[in-house]
C-alpha atoms as an extended CHARMM CRD file, in Angstrom:
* protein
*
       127  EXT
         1         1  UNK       CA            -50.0730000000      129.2290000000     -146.5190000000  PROA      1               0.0000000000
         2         2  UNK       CA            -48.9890000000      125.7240000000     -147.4290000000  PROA      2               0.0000000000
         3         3  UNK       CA            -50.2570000000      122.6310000000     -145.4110000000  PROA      3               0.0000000000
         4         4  UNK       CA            -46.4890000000      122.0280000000     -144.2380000000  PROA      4               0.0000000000
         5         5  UNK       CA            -45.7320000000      125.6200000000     -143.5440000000  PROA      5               0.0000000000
         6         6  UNK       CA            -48.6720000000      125.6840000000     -140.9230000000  PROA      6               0.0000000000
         7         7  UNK       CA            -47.6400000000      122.4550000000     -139.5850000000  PROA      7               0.0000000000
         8         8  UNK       CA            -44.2340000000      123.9870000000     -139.5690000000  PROA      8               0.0000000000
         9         9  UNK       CA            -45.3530000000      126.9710000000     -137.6550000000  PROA      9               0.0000000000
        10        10  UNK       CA            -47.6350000000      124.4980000000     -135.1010000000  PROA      10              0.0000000000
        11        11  UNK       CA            -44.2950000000      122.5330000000     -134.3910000000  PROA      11              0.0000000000
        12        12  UNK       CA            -42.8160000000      125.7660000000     -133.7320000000  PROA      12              0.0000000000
        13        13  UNK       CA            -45.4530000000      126.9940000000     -131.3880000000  PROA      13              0.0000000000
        14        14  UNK       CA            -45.3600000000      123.6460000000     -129.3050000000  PROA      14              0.0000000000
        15        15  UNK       CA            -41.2470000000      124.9150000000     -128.6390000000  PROA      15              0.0000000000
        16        16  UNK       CA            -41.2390000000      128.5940000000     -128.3490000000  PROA      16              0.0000000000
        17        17  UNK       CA            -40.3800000000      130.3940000000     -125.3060000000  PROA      17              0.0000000000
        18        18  UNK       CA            -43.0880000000      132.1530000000     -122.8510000000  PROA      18              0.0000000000
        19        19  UNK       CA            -42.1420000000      135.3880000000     -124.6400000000  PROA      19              0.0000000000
        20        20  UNK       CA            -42.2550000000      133.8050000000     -128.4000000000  PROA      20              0.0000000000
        21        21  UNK       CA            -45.6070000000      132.7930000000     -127.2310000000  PROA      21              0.0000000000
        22        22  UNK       CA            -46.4620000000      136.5390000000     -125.8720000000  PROA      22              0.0000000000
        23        23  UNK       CA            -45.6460000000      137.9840000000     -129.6670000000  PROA      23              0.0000000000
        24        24  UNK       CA            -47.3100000000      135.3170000000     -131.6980000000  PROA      24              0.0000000000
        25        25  UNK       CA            -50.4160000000      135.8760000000     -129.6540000000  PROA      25              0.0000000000
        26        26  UNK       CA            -50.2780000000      139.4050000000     -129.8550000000  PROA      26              0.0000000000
        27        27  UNK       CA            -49.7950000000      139.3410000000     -133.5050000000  PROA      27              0.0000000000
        28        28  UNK       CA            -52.7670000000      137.3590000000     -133.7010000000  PROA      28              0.0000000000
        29        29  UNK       CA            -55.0100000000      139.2750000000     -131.8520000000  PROA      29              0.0000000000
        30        30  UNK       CA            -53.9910000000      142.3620000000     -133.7430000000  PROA      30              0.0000000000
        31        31  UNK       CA            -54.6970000000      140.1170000000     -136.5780000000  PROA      31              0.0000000000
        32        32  UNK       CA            -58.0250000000      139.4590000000     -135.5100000000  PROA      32              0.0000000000
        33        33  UNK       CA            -58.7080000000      143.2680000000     -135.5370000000  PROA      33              0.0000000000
        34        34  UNK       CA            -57.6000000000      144.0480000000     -138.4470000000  PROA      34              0.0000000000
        35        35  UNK       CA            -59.5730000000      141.3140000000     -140.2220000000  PROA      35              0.0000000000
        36        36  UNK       CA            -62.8990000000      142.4380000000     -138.5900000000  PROA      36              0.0000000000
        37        37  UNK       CA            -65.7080000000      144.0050000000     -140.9630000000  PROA      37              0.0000000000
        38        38  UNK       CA            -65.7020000000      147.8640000000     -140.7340000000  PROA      38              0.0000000000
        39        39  UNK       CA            -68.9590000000      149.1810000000     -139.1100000000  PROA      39              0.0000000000
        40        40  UNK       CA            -71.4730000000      149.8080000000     -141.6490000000  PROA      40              0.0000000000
        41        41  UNK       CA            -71.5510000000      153.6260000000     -140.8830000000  PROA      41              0.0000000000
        42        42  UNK       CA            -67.9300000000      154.2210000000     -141.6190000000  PROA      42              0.0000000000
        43        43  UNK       CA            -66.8130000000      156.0490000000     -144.7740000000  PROA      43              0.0000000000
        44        44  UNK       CA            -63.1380000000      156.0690000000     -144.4750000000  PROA      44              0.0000000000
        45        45  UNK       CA            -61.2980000000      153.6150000000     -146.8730000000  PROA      45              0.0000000000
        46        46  UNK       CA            -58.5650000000      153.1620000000     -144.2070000000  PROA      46              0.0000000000
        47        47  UNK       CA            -57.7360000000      149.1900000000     -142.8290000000  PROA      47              0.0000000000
        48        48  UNK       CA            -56.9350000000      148.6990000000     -139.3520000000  PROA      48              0.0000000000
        49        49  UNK       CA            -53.3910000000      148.9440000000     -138.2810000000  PROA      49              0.0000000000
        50        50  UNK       CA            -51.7700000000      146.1670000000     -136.3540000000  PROA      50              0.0000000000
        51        51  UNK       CA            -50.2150000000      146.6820000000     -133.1420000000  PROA      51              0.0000000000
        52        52  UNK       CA            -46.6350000000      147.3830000000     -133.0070000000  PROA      52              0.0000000000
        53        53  UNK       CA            -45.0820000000      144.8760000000     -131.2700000000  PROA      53              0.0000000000
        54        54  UNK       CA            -42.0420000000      145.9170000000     -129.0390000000  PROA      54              0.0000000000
        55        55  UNK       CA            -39.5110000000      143.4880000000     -128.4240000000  PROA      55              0.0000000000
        56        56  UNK       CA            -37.1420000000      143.3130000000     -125.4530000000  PROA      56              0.0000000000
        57        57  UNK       CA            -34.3760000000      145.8250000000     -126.3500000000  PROA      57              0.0000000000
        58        58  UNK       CA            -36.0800000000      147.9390000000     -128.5420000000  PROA      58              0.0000000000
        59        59  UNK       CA            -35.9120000000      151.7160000000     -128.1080000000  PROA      59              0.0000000000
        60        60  UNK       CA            -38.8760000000      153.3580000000     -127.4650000000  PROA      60              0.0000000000
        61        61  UNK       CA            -40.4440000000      156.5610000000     -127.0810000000  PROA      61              0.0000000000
        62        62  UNK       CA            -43.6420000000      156.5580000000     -124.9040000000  PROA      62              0.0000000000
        63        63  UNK       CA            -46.3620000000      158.6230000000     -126.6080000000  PROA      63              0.0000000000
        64        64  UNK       CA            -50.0840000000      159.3190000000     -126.7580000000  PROA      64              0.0000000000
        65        65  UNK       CA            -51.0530000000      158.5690000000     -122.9590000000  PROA      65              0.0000000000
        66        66  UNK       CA            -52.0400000000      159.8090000000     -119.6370000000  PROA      66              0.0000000000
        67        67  UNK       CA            -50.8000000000      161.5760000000     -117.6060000000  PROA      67              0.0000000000
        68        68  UNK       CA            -49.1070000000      163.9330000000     -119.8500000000  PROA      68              0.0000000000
        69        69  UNK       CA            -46.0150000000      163.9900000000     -117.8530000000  PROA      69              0.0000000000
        70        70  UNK       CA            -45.0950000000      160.3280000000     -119.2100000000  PROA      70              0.0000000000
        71        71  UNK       CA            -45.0750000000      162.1050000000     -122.9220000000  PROA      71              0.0000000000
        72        72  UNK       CA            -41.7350000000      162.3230000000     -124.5680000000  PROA      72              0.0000000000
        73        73  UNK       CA            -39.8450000000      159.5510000000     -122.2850000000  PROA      73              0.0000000000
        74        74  UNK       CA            -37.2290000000      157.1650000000     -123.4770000000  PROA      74              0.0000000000
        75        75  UNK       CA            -36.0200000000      154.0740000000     -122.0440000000  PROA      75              0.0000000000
        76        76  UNK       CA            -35.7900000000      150.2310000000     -123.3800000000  PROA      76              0.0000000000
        77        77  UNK       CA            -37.9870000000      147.3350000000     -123.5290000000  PROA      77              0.0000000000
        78        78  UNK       CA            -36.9350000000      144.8030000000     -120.5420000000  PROA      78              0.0000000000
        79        79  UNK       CA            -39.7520000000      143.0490000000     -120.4320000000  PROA      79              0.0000000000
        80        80  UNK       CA            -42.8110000000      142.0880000000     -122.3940000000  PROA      80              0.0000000000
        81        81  UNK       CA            -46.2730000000      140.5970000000     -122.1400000000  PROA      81              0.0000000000
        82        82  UNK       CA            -49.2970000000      140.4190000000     -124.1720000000  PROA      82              0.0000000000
        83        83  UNK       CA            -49.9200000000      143.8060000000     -125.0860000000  PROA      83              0.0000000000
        84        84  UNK       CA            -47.8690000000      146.1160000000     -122.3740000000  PROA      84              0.0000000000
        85        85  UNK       CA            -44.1230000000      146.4580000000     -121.5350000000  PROA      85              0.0000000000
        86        86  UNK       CA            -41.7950000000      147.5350000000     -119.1450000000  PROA      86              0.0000000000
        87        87  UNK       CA            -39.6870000000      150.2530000000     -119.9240000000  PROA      87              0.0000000000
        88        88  UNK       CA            -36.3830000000      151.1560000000     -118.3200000000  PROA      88              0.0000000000
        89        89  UNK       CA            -36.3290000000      154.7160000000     -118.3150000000  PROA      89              0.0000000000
        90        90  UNK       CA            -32.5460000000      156.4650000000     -119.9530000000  PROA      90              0.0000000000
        91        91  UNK       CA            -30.9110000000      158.4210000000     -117.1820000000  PROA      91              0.0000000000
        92        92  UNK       CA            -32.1830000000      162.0880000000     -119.1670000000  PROA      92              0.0000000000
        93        93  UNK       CA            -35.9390000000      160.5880000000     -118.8080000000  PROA      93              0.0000000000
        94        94  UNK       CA            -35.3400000000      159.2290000000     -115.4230000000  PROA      94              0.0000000000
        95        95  UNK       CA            -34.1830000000      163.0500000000     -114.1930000000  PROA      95              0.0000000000
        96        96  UNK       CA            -36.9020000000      164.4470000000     -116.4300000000  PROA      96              0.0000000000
        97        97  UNK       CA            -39.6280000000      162.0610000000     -114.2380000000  PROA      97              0.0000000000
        98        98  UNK       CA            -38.1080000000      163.0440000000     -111.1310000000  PROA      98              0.0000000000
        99        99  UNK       CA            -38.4560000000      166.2400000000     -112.1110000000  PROA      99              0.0000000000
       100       100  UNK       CA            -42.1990000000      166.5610000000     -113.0190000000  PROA      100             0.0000000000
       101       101  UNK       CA            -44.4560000000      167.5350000000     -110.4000000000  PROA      101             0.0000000000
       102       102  UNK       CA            -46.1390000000      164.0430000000     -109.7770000000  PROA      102             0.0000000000
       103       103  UNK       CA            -46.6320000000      161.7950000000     -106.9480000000  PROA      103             0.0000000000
       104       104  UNK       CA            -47.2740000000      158.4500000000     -108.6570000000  PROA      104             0.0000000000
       105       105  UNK       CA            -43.6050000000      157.3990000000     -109.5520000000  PROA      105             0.0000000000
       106       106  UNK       CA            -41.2920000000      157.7810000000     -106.8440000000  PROA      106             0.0000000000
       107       107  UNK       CA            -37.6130000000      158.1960000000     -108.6010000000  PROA      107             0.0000000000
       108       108  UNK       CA            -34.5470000000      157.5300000000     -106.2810000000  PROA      108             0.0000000000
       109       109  UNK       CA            -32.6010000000      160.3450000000     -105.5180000000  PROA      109             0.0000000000
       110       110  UNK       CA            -29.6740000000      160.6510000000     -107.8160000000  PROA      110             0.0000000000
       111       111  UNK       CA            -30.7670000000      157.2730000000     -110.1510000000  PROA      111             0.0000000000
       112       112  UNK       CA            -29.6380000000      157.0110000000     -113.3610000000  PROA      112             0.0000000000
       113       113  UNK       CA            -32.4050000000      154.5470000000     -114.5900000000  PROA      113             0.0000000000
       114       114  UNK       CA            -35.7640000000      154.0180000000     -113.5680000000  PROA      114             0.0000000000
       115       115  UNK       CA            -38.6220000000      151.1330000000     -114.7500000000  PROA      115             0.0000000000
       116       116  UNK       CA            -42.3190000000      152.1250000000     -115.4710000000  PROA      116             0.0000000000
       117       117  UNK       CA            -44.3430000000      148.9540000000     -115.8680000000  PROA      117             0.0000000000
       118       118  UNK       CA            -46.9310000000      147.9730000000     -117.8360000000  PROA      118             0.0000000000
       119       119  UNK       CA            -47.1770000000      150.5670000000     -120.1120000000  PROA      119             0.0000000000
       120       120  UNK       CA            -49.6630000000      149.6200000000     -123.0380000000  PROA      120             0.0000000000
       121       121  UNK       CA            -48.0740000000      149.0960000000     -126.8320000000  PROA      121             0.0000000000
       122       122  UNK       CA            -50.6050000000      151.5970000000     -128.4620000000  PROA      122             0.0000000000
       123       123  UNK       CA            -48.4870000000      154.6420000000     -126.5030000000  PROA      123             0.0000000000
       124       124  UNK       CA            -45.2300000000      153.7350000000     -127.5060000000  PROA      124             0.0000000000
       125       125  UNK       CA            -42.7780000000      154.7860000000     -130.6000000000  PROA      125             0.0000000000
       126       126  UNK       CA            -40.3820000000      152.3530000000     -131.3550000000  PROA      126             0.0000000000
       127       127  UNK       CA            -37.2220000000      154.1020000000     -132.2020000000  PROA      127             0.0000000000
């Protein structure tokens, strides 16, 4: 990188928006990872993968977490911090949550849309 693109990219930084500032640090930190020396022990040739990093409005599948029943839902980013989301739930996954026999989320009668917070970037698909 050239001296006046990073100065570029500082000027920008001073600007951006609380949620600019939310990606670029999560991009760094995922940066951070990936640039840290595999453990000694390790055969596998692989390099780490960065984090995807969900915007707000992106489609996404949530995937690869606990409990189960949260497998398979689909919804859309509304809001977005370091490295979790909020998801509002599409009105099939809303019915299919309502649905499952589970006492943590408590889905409205007859709602079309429902929002599961926090929901860590590592256990989502973006579609």
């Amino acid at each position: 990188m050239s001296e006046q693109t990073f100065e570029a990219t500082r000027a920008f930084i001073a600007t951006a928006s609380a949620e600019q500032v939310e990606l670029i640090a999560a991009a760094l930190r995922s940066r951070r990872l990936a640039l840290r020396p595999a453990p000694a022990d390790t055969t596998a040739t692989s390099t780490s993968s960065l984090m995807k990093i969900a915007r707000l409005g992106d489609s996404v599948q949530i995937a690869r977490i606990q409990p189960q029943y949260l497998s398979g839902l689909t919804g859309t980013v509304i809001n977005t911090r370091v490295t979790r989301v909020d998801i509002e739930l599409d009105a099939k996954s809303t019915r299919k949550l309502a649905r499952a026999k589970q006492t943590r989320f408590e889905v409205p009668a007859g709602a079309t849309s429902f929002v599961i917070h926090g929901v860590h970037l590592n256990s989502l698909d973006i579609l």
